Amino acid sequence: MAFFRQRQSASESCALSLFLALAAVSIMSCSESGPSVEEQLQIARQDYEAFDFLAARDGFEEALNKSPDNAEAAYGHARVLMEFNQYEDAIAAFELALSLAPDNPHVHEGYLHTLVWGGKLRGQRDWLDRTIELGQETIRSFPDRVEPYESVEDAVGELNQSERWLRILDALAMRSEGASAYRINNSQVFRIHHIGARLRAARSSGDASAVATIEDELSRELEIASASENGADEAGTEAKFDRQYFLAYGYELMNEADEQYRWLNRLDETPEGREMNKDMIHFDVFYMDHFMSRDSSLEQRLEIVERWKRRFLPTWETGDIGKFRVALSEEQSILEDEANRQNEEIGQVDEDLLDRIISNAHDLVRLETWSGASAYRRITRLLIDLNVRHEVALAFADEAIAGLEENRAGLIYPGVSPDEVKSTRENWIASMERLRGLVLVGLDRQVEAEEVLRQLVANAPRSDRLAALGELLAEQGSYDEAYEILVAALGHDAQDERLRSDADRIHELVEELALALNRDEGRLDAEIDSIRIEVADAARQYLIGDRLDRVAPDFSLTDTEGKQWRLSELEGKVVVLNYWATWCGPCRQEFPYYSSLVDSYASADDVVFLAITTDVDHSLTREFLRENDYRFTVLFDEGSATDFHVTGIPAHFILGPEGRIQYATSGFPGAEKYNEEMRWRIEALRAGGITPIQLD
């Protein structure tokens, strides 16, 4: 028997071999199938908390493919798509998640958030309307949840329909029945938003009597709520989070910051309260504390921002990526300021400080899903300016370029219109290629740097690109070519203004080259002026010829005098639309020149100027116009900014006589460029080739 224990028969050996083979196949099969759905979800959540959103997105999608009815996988997939601002896909994903988890308030809130931001940034009025309609049902079902109010109010504000918000809340208060009526009528969150809507409507209309009545009512209710909450403390009974939220929001409406802070901090003591107060405490406390500390010591500023980061540290359950990102970006600014100070004062930067800046930058390039390319440019530019860590700078530049070429999500601002996405991406690639060229110079890889910069100049000879190439050639001893290219850089700079503070240094270098080449320095300014004229003429022709020829959404809006203006009725005229707001600094800078432009066309019956305010509070608009004695036509917007895809102000649209958008610009470029370029565009569209009007 001992023998048989040690030696198997041929049949037994064959059976064992078959068993082992089957076991191996089974193990391989399990290995190939990968982790279970639950394991996949856990990995995806961990990827999210590690700011690896691409991996998290793919992980949730894989889990959803394995288990199409898994509500958590559907919600996770939708949520990460939302983080990447992939609104079209996120909306469909949230609709699936809603069908699987209709009672989960987080799914409703994510869906509303996606609709409202997608509507604003994609210019989709129907998404905003859907936010408002679905938001009402969400509020009816979850009246103590704060985010549905904020999403609906945001959508209504984007459409400049504040009265609509009040009507919605009135209807919810009066028409709800059964359990919904009980929940709404007993919700302090609903109550304070209702009062806030009434108060803002009264303030906007300028009804001083109504404002005083509502403020008195609110003051009394705040006193009662405060006494009740303090009494609950003394009695040792459970605090009411919705009542604390009522107090924090109410004191904000009354502009009583100290009392607001008190209740926001009380809310912050519990997980439930922290979720309710996060938007208010983020801006009204943390951001304002940071803003007010700008003249404080480095240590004090960093202590504030560190508290800010800890408060909004992202987790899958409770974190807030956007708010943490703002805090991290502000911390980075503080650290960058210190690095620049050290570099200027002692000629070097502390290595630990550089390590911290680079570590933060690695997080920012992943967190900044609104414009990740700008985060890459920021850190690369800093390392170039400080002349340190060139290999690290090169890695950032290469990673950015690769991501842009691969169309990686999160690198380009989501408000870019679809017909400008390609050119925007190409501009970002060119911007990062220029920085890459400068880094290669710092690494003494001049041949590669020259190749990169020559290609950029060949594609688009902007002043900063010309200057980078010219400086490199000067260092290499190619003085003749360097001189010509740097003169061209100065000539182009008058148009594109990209040299900024480097312009004087470049001018000095050109003078040194002229001396080395025995060139007549007296001719330098003439050469620069000649190129400047040539570039300006080419820019003018391009500016006039680069027409959009896009359909103009019609609107019917009321001006400050009560007159109705329908855009389609102005066909046959050149129409200049200017979207603005009283809180917008560049708009205020621009308005004296806009007013002068309007006055200069006063006798022209073929040109119409309409300034469209996006102010929700109309009383602010009227007061601003009165204080500055502006007499041009101002309309109150009601959603046309969304239809025109306005994502930043001031925004200008110039329509030709056929009623189509031919030109669109944003921002205030300065008085001289503004006057010139607006006039060029207007005159190009006027019928009959009328001689351009000369402005003062």
XYZ file of C-alpha atoms in Angstrom:
696
model
C 0.000 0.000 0.000
C 2.897 2.294 0.690
C 4.015 1.871 -2.885
C 0.718 3.008 -4.279
C 0.762 6.067 -2.104
C 4.008 7.110 -3.701
C 3.358 6.073 -7.265
C 0.158 6.622 -9.246
C -1.189 4.449 -11.969
C -1.212 5.734 -15.516
C -4.993 6.297 -15.349
C -4.714 8.169 -12.052
C -1.886 10.265 -13.451
C -3.982 11.110 -16.509
C -6.992 12.044 -14.341
C -4.859 14.295 -12.152
C -3.368 16.002 -15.189
C -6.852 16.661 -16.553
C -7.979 18.080 -13.181
C -4.969 20.398 -12.986
C -5.528 21.569 -16.552
C -9.178 22.341 -15.863
C -8.218 24.187 -12.682
C -5.657 26.244 -14.597
C -8.242 27.129 -17.244
C -10.682 28.112 -14.496
C -8.083 30.330 -12.811
C -7.152 31.926 -16.144
C -10.829 32.501 -16.903
C -11.332 34.241 -13.560
C -8.219 36.296 -14.108
C -9.360 37.344 -17.580
C -12.793 38.367 -16.307
C -11.120 40.827 -13.943
C -12.550 42.220 -10.714
C -16.194 41.906 -9.792
C -18.588 44.798 -10.326
C -18.358 45.780 -6.657
C -14.576 45.657 -6.782
C -14.611 47.705 -9.988
C -16.817 50.329 -8.334
C -14.503 50.518 -5.329
C -11.482 51.010 -7.605
C -13.300 53.710 -9.582
C -14.217 55.576 -6.393
C -10.593 55.411 -5.272
C -9.443 56.722 -8.660
C -11.867 59.616 -8.288
C -10.517 60.512 -4.847
C -6.971 60.325 -6.276
C -8.039 62.873 -8.947
C -7.546 60.304 -11.712
C -10.854 61.128 -13.361
C -10.031 59.425 -16.645
C -9.460 56.115 -14.869
C -12.577 56.677 -12.724
C -14.692 57.365 -15.811
C -13.452 54.223 -17.537
C -13.890 52.185 -14.355
C -17.512 53.191 -13.825
C -18.231 52.630 -17.504
C -16.726 49.143 -17.365
C -18.778 48.305 -14.267
C -21.894 49.586 -16.017
C -21.156 47.459 -19.077
C -20.878 44.411 -16.850
C -24.043 45.259 -14.918
C -26.324 47.608 -16.923
C -28.892 47.741 -14.112
C -26.413 48.745 -11.403
C -27.599 52.111 -10.092
C -24.309 53.002 -8.425
C -22.331 52.319 -11.603
C -24.759 54.453 -13.601
C -24.552 57.325 -11.107
C -20.759 57.118 -10.900
C -20.403 57.156 -14.666
C -22.727 60.170 -14.959
C -21.002 62.041 -12.169
C -17.515 61.732 -13.672
C -18.812 62.739 -17.109
C -20.222 65.807 -15.376
C -16.807 66.552 -13.836
C -15.347 66.511 -17.348
C -18.106 68.865 -18.571
C -19.147 66.307 -21.179
C -22.688 67.535 -20.832
C -24.401 65.724 -23.682
C -23.127 62.332 -22.532
C -23.634 63.195 -18.850
C -27.301 64.099 -19.400
C -27.990 60.722 -20.997
C -26.047 58.985 -18.218
C -27.998 60.773 -15.482
C -31.279 59.868 -17.152
C -30.262 56.214 -16.942
C -29.231 56.670 -13.300
C -32.581 58.320 -12.520
C -34.471 55.395 -14.032
C -32.490 53.033 -11.772
C -32.522 55.169 -8.590
C -35.505 57.552 -8.726
C -35.484 58.073 -4.946
C -31.813 59.058 -4.654
C -31.611 62.856 -4.194
C -27.939 62.930 -5.230
C -28.849 61.610 -8.669
C -31.513 64.311 -9.070
C -29.044 66.985 -7.963
C -26.311 65.791 -10.318
C -28.775 65.783 -13.204
C -29.939 69.332 -12.443
C -26.342 70.540 -12.055
C -25.448 69.058 -15.447
C -28.487 70.568 -17.149
C -27.969 74.068 -15.799
C -24.236 74.275 -16.486
C -24.578 72.544 -19.821
C -27.362 74.957 -20.720
C -25.236 77.963 -19.787
C -22.031 76.841 -21.457
C -23.555 75.200 -24.525
C -26.132 77.947 -25.078
C -29.025 75.481 -24.672
C -32.136 77.285 -23.456
C -34.120 74.026 -23.501
C -31.724 72.516 -20.944
C -32.258 75.515 -18.691
C -36.014 75.183 -19.052
C -35.712 71.493 -18.235
C -33.700 72.391 -15.126
C -36.520 74.649 -13.998
C -39.286 72.139 -14.699
C -37.552 69.100 -13.204
C -36.162 71.185 -10.354
C -39.678 71.983 -9.195
C -40.443 68.275 -8.866
C -37.166 67.677 -7.045
C -37.940 70.475 -4.577
C -41.425 69.043 -4.074
C -39.914 65.637 -3.247
C -36.872 66.879 -1.285
C -37.696 70.366 0.052
C -34.876 70.283 2.640
C -32.185 69.601 0.017
C -30.372 72.844 -0.822
C -28.885 72.077 -4.243
C -32.156 71.853 -6.228
C -33.014 75.436 -5.204
C -29.586 76.631 -6.284
C -29.767 74.879 -9.663
C -33.227 76.226 -10.462
C -32.348 79.714 -9.256
C -29.176 79.570 -11.359
C -31.172 78.572 -14.453
C -33.758 81.284 -13.873
C -30.975 83.821 -13.323
C -29.259 82.776 -16.555
C -32.515 83.448 -18.381
C -32.990 86.716 -16.440
C -36.451 85.626 -15.378
C -36.399 86.278 -11.640
C -40.185 86.718 -11.563
C -40.494 83.148 -12.856
C -38.632 81.838 -9.812
C -41.011 83.623 -7.491
C -44.019 82.265 -9.394
C -42.593 78.743 -9.099
C -42.160 79.007 -5.336
C -45.602 80.580 -4.953
C -47.104 77.692 -6.888
C -45.221 75.076 -4.858
C -46.463 76.637 -1.619
C -50.096 76.842 -2.723
C -50.654 73.886 -5.021
C -48.807 71.041 -3.333
C -51.041 68.379 -1.860
C -50.766 65.556 0.649
C -47.302 64.588 1.804
C -45.660 67.110 -0.542
C -47.637 69.963 1.001
C -46.639 68.863 4.490
C -42.956 68.596 3.585
C -42.876 71.992 1.849
C -44.882 73.874 4.456
C -42.673 72.524 7.225
C -39.372 73.145 5.449
C -37.343 76.108 6.648
C -35.155 75.707 3.557
C -38.157 76.248 1.319
C -39.356 79.116 3.498
C -36.137 81.122 3.314
C -35.756 80.667 -0.445
C -39.348 81.837 -0.876
C -38.675 84.949 1.211
C -35.423 85.534 -0.685
C -37.220 85.399 -4.045
C -39.824 87.893 -2.841
C -37.166 90.235 -1.473
C -35.044 90.157 -4.636
C -38.091 90.782 -6.827
C -39.063 93.797 -4.707
C -35.515 95.167 -4.767
C -35.255 94.667 -8.527
C -38.497 96.536 -9.183
C -37.411 99.391 -6.930
C -40.494 99.003 -4.720
C -39.101 100.494 -1.484
C -42.321 99.886 0.445
C -42.408 96.188 -0.457
C -38.711 95.848 0.371
C -39.226 97.361 3.828
C -42.233 95.110 4.516
C -40.398 91.929 3.547
C -37.262 92.903 5.471
C -39.334 93.565 8.597
C -41.039 90.196 8.197
C -37.674 88.469 7.736
C -36.141 90.212 10.754
C -38.971 88.987 12.973
C -38.664 85.438 11.680
C -34.904 85.469 12.188
C -35.363 86.561 15.796
C -37.873 83.768 16.418
C -35.701 81.135 14.703
C -32.599 82.262 16.586
C -34.410 82.094 19.931
C -35.763 78.635 19.093
C -32.359 77.309 18.117
C -30.682 78.806 21.182
C -33.448 77.335 23.327
C -32.854 73.926 21.786
C -29.201 74.216 22.815
C -30.080 75.099 26.390
C -32.591 72.264 26.644
C -30.142 69.816 25.135
C -32.578 68.861 22.381
C -31.591 68.067 18.817
C -30.718 71.047 16.628
C -32.736 71.656 13.485
C -30.394 71.911 10.530
C -33.001 73.461 8.262
C -33.603 76.152 10.895
C -29.860 76.879 11.104
C -29.763 77.100 7.320
C -32.730 79.511 7.466
C -30.729 81.694 9.840
C -27.525 81.619 7.762
C -29.342 82.367 4.489
C -31.614 84.946 6.094
C -28.781 86.928 7.620
C -27.035 86.865 4.229
C -30.154 88.431 2.688
C -30.011 91.104 5.403
C -26.270 91.680 4.821
C -25.462 90.810 8.443
C -22.203 88.915 7.904
C -21.331 88.248 11.555
C -24.627 86.509 12.259
C -24.435 84.645 8.966
C -20.937 83.374 9.840
C -22.169 82.258 13.255
C -24.830 79.977 11.807
C -22.701 78.757 8.925
C -20.109 77.634 11.444
C -22.811 75.961 13.546
C -23.931 74.040 10.473
C -20.344 73.008 9.848
C -20.274 71.031 13.095
C -22.292 68.136 11.626
C -22.196 66.176 8.345
C -25.813 67.102 7.564
C -25.176 70.785 8.131
C -21.897 70.718 6.203
C -23.720 69.450 3.150
C -26.351 72.188 3.444
C -24.022 75.138 3.957
C -21.195 74.262 1.561
C -21.939 76.844 -1.137
C -22.485 79.715 1.276
C -19.555 78.918 3.539
C -17.259 78.377 0.569
C -17.626 81.885 -0.790
C -18.897 83.954 2.124
C -16.413 82.588 4.670
C -13.437 80.752 3.190
C -13.005 82.712 -0.018
C -13.649 86.047 1.672
C -11.259 85.206 4.544
C -8.624 84.416 1.935
C -9.392 87.550 -0.066
C -9.209 89.784 2.996
C -5.861 88.259 4.031
C -3.930 89.262 0.918
C -1.813 91.753 2.845
C -1.117 89.306 5.680
C 2.030 87.262 6.205
C 2.805 84.193 4.119
C 2.148 81.907 7.084
C -1.258 83.461 7.804
C -2.337 83.219 4.181
C -1.268 79.593 3.931
C -3.018 78.729 7.204
C -6.312 80.097 5.860
C -6.043 78.269 2.574
C -5.037 75.052 4.343
C -8.239 75.190 6.421
C -10.114 75.853 3.198
C -8.607 72.785 1.535
C -9.313 70.550 4.532
C -12.924 71.688 4.602
C -13.498 70.728 0.961
C -11.165 67.761 0.608
C -12.865 65.643 -2.068
C -14.223 62.251 -1.175
C -16.704 60.224 -3.170
C -19.419 60.726 -0.551
C -19.035 64.337 0.538
C -16.220 66.051 -1.375
C -16.524 68.956 -3.737
C -13.967 68.922 -6.537
C -14.719 72.448 -7.746
C -14.369 74.110 -4.359
C -11.213 72.184 -3.493
C -9.787 73.144 -6.888
C -10.322 76.847 -6.175
C -8.601 76.514 -2.800
C -5.658 74.622 -4.294
C -5.317 77.179 -7.098
C -5.261 80.030 -4.594
C -2.634 78.202 -2.537
C -0.585 77.790 -5.700
C -0.783 81.542 -6.318
C 0.505 82.251 -2.809
C 3.403 79.823 -3.260
C 4.222 81.215 -6.712
C 4.323 84.750 -5.317
C 6.780 83.600 -2.660
C 8.927 81.803 -5.241
C 9.059 84.914 -7.433
C 9.948 87.034 -4.383
C 12.797 84.733 -3.433
C 14.063 84.647 -6.994
C 14.072 88.445 -7.254
C 15.617 89.090 -3.847
C 18.215 86.328 -3.467
C 18.444 84.819 -6.948
C 17.272 81.332 -6.002
C 14.194 79.508 -4.759
C 13.984 77.180 -1.767
C 13.941 73.571 -2.999
C 11.193 72.517 -0.578
C 9.036 75.355 -1.869
C 9.613 74.200 -5.445
C 8.713 70.627 -4.473
C 5.431 71.851 -2.995
C 4.613 73.980 -6.044
C 5.271 71.081 -8.417
C 3.266 68.669 -6.264
C 0.325 71.080 -6.272
C 0.686 71.529 -10.022
C 0.406 67.772 -10.580
C -2.927 67.861 -8.747
C -4.113 70.999 -10.537
C -3.538 69.673 -14.057
C -5.865 66.789 -13.198
C -8.377 68.798 -11.160
C -8.683 71.715 -13.584
C -11.235 70.083 -15.881
C -12.592 73.469 -16.971
C -9.341 74.405 -18.663
C -6.650 71.882 -17.874
C -4.394 73.343 -20.565
C -4.167 76.587 -18.606
C -2.926 74.663 -15.541
C -0.195 73.063 -17.654
C 0.794 76.434 -19.084
C 0.846 77.992 -15.625
C 3.388 75.619 -14.107
C 5.522 75.378 -17.257
C 5.693 79.157 -17.555
C 6.638 79.526 -13.876
C 9.511 77.039 -14.075
C 10.793 78.773 -17.211
C 10.651 82.191 -15.554
C 12.429 80.884 -12.453
C 14.954 79.038 -14.658
C 14.681 75.851 -12.587
C 13.617 72.214 -12.967
C 13.734 72.259 -16.777
C 13.174 68.501 -17.062
C 10.013 68.818 -14.982
C 8.827 71.728 -17.141
C 9.461 69.672 -20.281
C 7.438 66.779 -18.870
C 4.493 69.098 -18.174
C 4.703 70.613 -21.664
C 4.930 67.211 -23.370
C 2.008 65.858 -21.344
C -0.143 68.855 -22.230
C 0.651 68.636 -25.941
C -0.046 64.902 -26.014
C -3.356 65.377 -24.213
C -4.438 68.160 -26.558
C -3.499 66.148 -29.639
C -5.481 63.189 -28.290
C -8.510 65.421 -27.533
C -8.314 64.441 -23.875
C -11.338 65.600 -21.916
C -11.011 68.537 -19.539
C -8.262 70.507 -21.274
C -10.334 73.134 -23.094
C -12.890 75.522 -21.603
C -16.328 73.928 -22.069
C -17.924 77.233 -23.079
C -16.044 77.348 -26.387
C -18.569 77.229 -29.230
C -18.488 74.029 -31.328
C -17.178 75.803 -34.440
C -14.216 77.173 -32.454
C -13.127 74.004 -30.635
C -10.652 72.931 -33.316
C -8.949 76.332 -33.595
C -8.893 76.694 -29.797
C -7.179 73.336 -29.441
C -4.653 74.249 -32.144
C -3.908 77.548 -30.391
C -3.314 75.732 -27.109
C -0.976 73.260 -28.782
C 0.963 76.145 -30.342
C 1.114 77.930 -26.972
C 2.520 74.853 -25.253
C 4.918 74.198 -28.142
C 6.372 77.691 -27.675
C 6.931 76.971 -23.986
C 8.425 73.617 -24.917
C 10.844 75.430 -27.201
C 11.878 77.736 -24.348
C 12.395 74.765 -22.039
C 14.595 73.081 -24.646
C 16.692 76.238 -24.726
C 17.087 75.977 -20.941
C 18.215 72.365 -21.386
C 20.836 73.437 -23.948
C 19.014 71.491 -26.660
C 19.209 74.385 -29.104
C 18.798 72.395 -32.308
C 15.478 70.934 -31.144
C 14.383 74.305 -29.770
C 15.132 76.067 -33.037
C 13.170 73.464 -34.991
C 10.126 73.909 -32.722
C 10.226 77.720 -32.815
C 10.794 77.949 -36.573
C 7.754 75.768 -37.166
C 5.633 77.959 -34.897
C 6.769 81.153 -36.625
C 6.076 79.620 -40.029
C 2.534 78.730 -38.983
C 1.701 82.038 -37.278
C 4.342 84.779 -36.799
C 3.161 86.191 -33.475
C 5.382 88.562 -31.559
C 6.143 86.197 -28.649
C 7.094 83.365 -31.018
C 9.257 85.646 -33.148
C 10.959 86.977 -30.023
C 11.735 83.483 -28.714
C 13.264 82.440 -32.027
C 15.160 85.712 -32.407
C 16.688 85.477 -28.934
C 17.788 81.894 -29.593
C 19.431 82.864 -32.879
C 21.171 85.793 -31.182
C 22.612 83.421 -28.563
C 23.832 81.158 -31.352
C 25.576 84.054 -33.078
C 23.212 84.324 -36.069
C 23.035 88.075 -35.646
C 21.698 89.062 -39.079
C 18.721 86.711 -38.945
C 18.166 87.417 -35.250
C 18.017 91.148 -35.978
C 15.425 90.742 -38.746
C 13.256 88.408 -36.674
C 13.370 90.565 -33.534
C 12.489 93.694 -35.518
C 9.541 91.726 -36.877
C 8.606 90.743 -33.305
C 8.450 94.403 -32.247
C 6.436 95.256 -35.346
C 3.926 92.492 -34.646
C 3.668 93.406 -30.960
C 1.833 96.635 -31.738
C -0.975 94.435 -33.053
C -1.010 91.334 -30.838
C 0.586 92.840 -27.679
C 2.064 89.519 -26.577
C 5.502 90.747 -25.560
C 4.098 92.817 -22.710
C 6.868 93.506 -20.175
C 9.465 91.859 -22.457
C 9.075 94.496 -25.177
C 11.671 96.874 -23.695
C 14.180 94.055 -23.226
C 13.710 92.912 -26.831
C 14.138 96.491 -28.050
C 17.438 96.775 -26.138
C 18.635 93.487 -27.649
C 17.829 94.735 -31.155
C 19.809 97.905 -30.485
C 22.779 95.792 -29.349
C 22.520 93.687 -32.521
C 22.321 96.811 -34.679
C 25.535 98.049 -33.068
C 27.267 94.691 -33.565
C 26.188 94.614 -37.214
C 27.132 98.271 -37.802
C 23.558 99.033 -38.785
C 22.106 102.503 -38.634
C 20.308 102.674 -35.282
C 18.377 105.676 -36.545
C 16.620 103.428 -39.041
C 15.470 100.952 -36.405
C 12.256 102.751 -35.495
C 11.476 103.246 -39.196
C 11.909 99.513 -39.822
C 9.652 98.646 -36.889
C 7.030 101.159 -38.053
C 7.104 99.731 -41.576
C 6.414 96.219 -40.300
C 3.814 97.584 -37.893
C 1.892 99.196 -40.757
C 2.132 96.032 -42.836
C 0.948 93.837 -39.960
C -1.856 96.246 -39.024
C -3.130 96.297 -42.606
C -3.079 92.509 -42.808
C -4.826 92.279 -39.435
C -7.474 94.756 -40.574
C -8.166 92.795 -43.740
C -8.349 89.552 -41.778
C -10.587 91.094 -39.123
C -13.039 92.414 -41.715
C -12.968 89.274 -43.842
C -13.297 86.755 -41.004
C -17.102 86.657 -40.931
C -19.244 84.148 -39.099
C -22.392 84.445 -41.229
C -24.357 82.741 -38.463
C -28.100 82.783 -37.805
C -29.060 85.388 -35.196
C -31.582 84.105 -32.630
C -34.562 86.448 -32.555
C -35.600 88.162 -29.343
C -38.214 90.559 -28.034
C -36.855 92.578 -25.110
C -37.954 95.647 -23.180
C -35.760 98.702 -22.726
C -35.464 100.922 -19.641
C -38.280 103.126 -20.980
C -40.665 100.212 -21.475
C -40.331 100.017 -25.267
C -40.276 96.583 -26.903
C -37.476 95.730 -29.328
C -37.760 92.742 -31.679
C -34.465 91.906 -33.351
C -36.025 90.565 -36.556
C -37.724 93.922 -37.126
C -34.309 95.605 -37.489
C -33.408 93.722 -40.649
C -31.866 96.072 -43.215
C -29.722 97.783 -40.595
C -26.345 97.007 -39.066
C -27.120 96.015 -35.475
C -24.525 96.159 -32.703
C -25.392 94.141 -29.580
C -23.409 94.641 -26.374
C -24.048 92.223 -23.470
C -22.947 93.635 -20.104
C -23.707 93.901 -16.385
C -23.136 96.508 -13.689
C -20.901 94.135 -11.691
C -18.562 93.585 -14.665
C -15.346 95.635 -14.361
C -14.341 95.466 -18.065
C -17.905 96.469 -19.010
C -17.583 99.598 -16.885
C -14.198 100.359 -18.469
C -15.631 99.959 -21.940
C -18.809 101.997 -21.532
C -17.377 105.520 -21.997
C -15.978 104.396 -25.362
C -19.140 102.501 -26.247
C -21.118 105.667 -25.468
C -18.790 107.700 -27.707
C -19.173 105.119 -30.482
C -22.969 105.291 -30.232
C -22.905 109.102 -30.316
C -20.690 109.131 -33.412
C -23.369 107.200 -35.319
C -26.270 109.315 -34.031
C -27.050 110.635 -37.521
C -26.701 107.230 -39.220
C -30.131 105.668 -39.680
C -28.674 102.372 -40.889
C -26.868 101.459 -37.629
C -28.568 100.474 -34.351
C -26.845 99.980 -30.991
C -28.498 97.877 -28.282
C -26.799 97.376 -24.911
C -28.378 94.333 -23.231
C -27.920 94.086 -19.476
C -27.756 90.676 -17.830
C -28.375 92.183 -14.380
C -31.042 90.283 -12.497
C -31.694 93.320 -10.280
C -32.988 95.969 -12.694
C -32.723 98.697 -10.085
C -28.921 98.364 -10.217
C -29.003 98.939 -13.970
C -31.136 102.071 -13.711
C -28.987 103.487 -10.913
C -25.764 102.856 -12.864
C -27.083 104.537 -16.012
C -28.354 107.511 -14.013
C -25.106 107.981 -12.076
C -23.017 107.965 -15.280
C -25.529 109.890 -17.405
C -25.513 107.208 -20.109
C -28.363 107.800 -22.561
C -27.932 104.976 -25.069
C -30.571 102.267 -25.419
C -30.399 99.534 -22.769
C -32.545 96.386 -22.873
C -33.259 93.982 -20.022
C -32.308 90.468 -21.054
C -34.623 87.485 -20.750
C -32.537 84.615 -22.032
C -31.147 85.999 -25.284
C -27.620 85.814 -23.818
C -28.063 82.050 -23.635
C -29.383 81.912 -27.191
C -26.386 83.924 -28.404
C -24.065 81.619 -26.421
C -22.656 84.390 -24.247
C -20.265 82.815 -21.752
C -18.354 85.965 -20.774
C -18.991 89.702 -20.788
C -18.661 92.221 -22.257
C -19.702 90.353 -25.400
C -20.378 92.025 -28.737
C -22.274 90.795 -31.785
C -22.498 92.763 -35.024
C -25.265 91.770 -37.415
C -25.267 92.669 -41.081
C -28.269 94.201 -42.907
C -29.409 90.678 -43.822
C -29.934 89.989 -40.105
C -27.162 87.391 -39.620
C -24.307 87.491 -37.094
C -21.146 88.458 -38.932
C -18.794 89.331 -36.058
C -18.555 88.286 -32.413
C -16.008 89.470 -29.840
C -15.613 89.400 -26.082
C -13.683 91.431 -23.549
C -12.493 95.020 -23.648
C -9.171 95.283 -25.558
C -8.495 98.898 -24.599
C -9.814 102.177 -25.960
C -7.732 102.432 -29.120
C -8.282 98.883 -30.372
C -11.913 98.940 -29.337
C -12.689 102.131 -31.283
C -10.736 101.037 -34.345
C -11.900 97.465 -34.592
C -15.567 98.128 -33.850
C -15.612 100.870 -36.479
C -13.875 98.693 -39.072
C -16.441 95.948 -38.600
C -19.433 98.284 -38.651
C -18.246 100.076 -41.765
C -17.527 96.805 -43.555
C -21.194 95.885 -43.123
C -22.778 99.222 -43.968
C -24.440 99.395 -47.364
C -23.032 101.558 -50.126
C -19.416 101.734 -48.955
C -19.986 104.823 -46.840
C -16.824 106.617 -45.739
C -15.822 105.533 -42.229
C -16.783 107.909 -39.465
C -13.813 109.354 -37.592
C -14.072 108.957 -33.834
C -12.688 111.366 -31.272
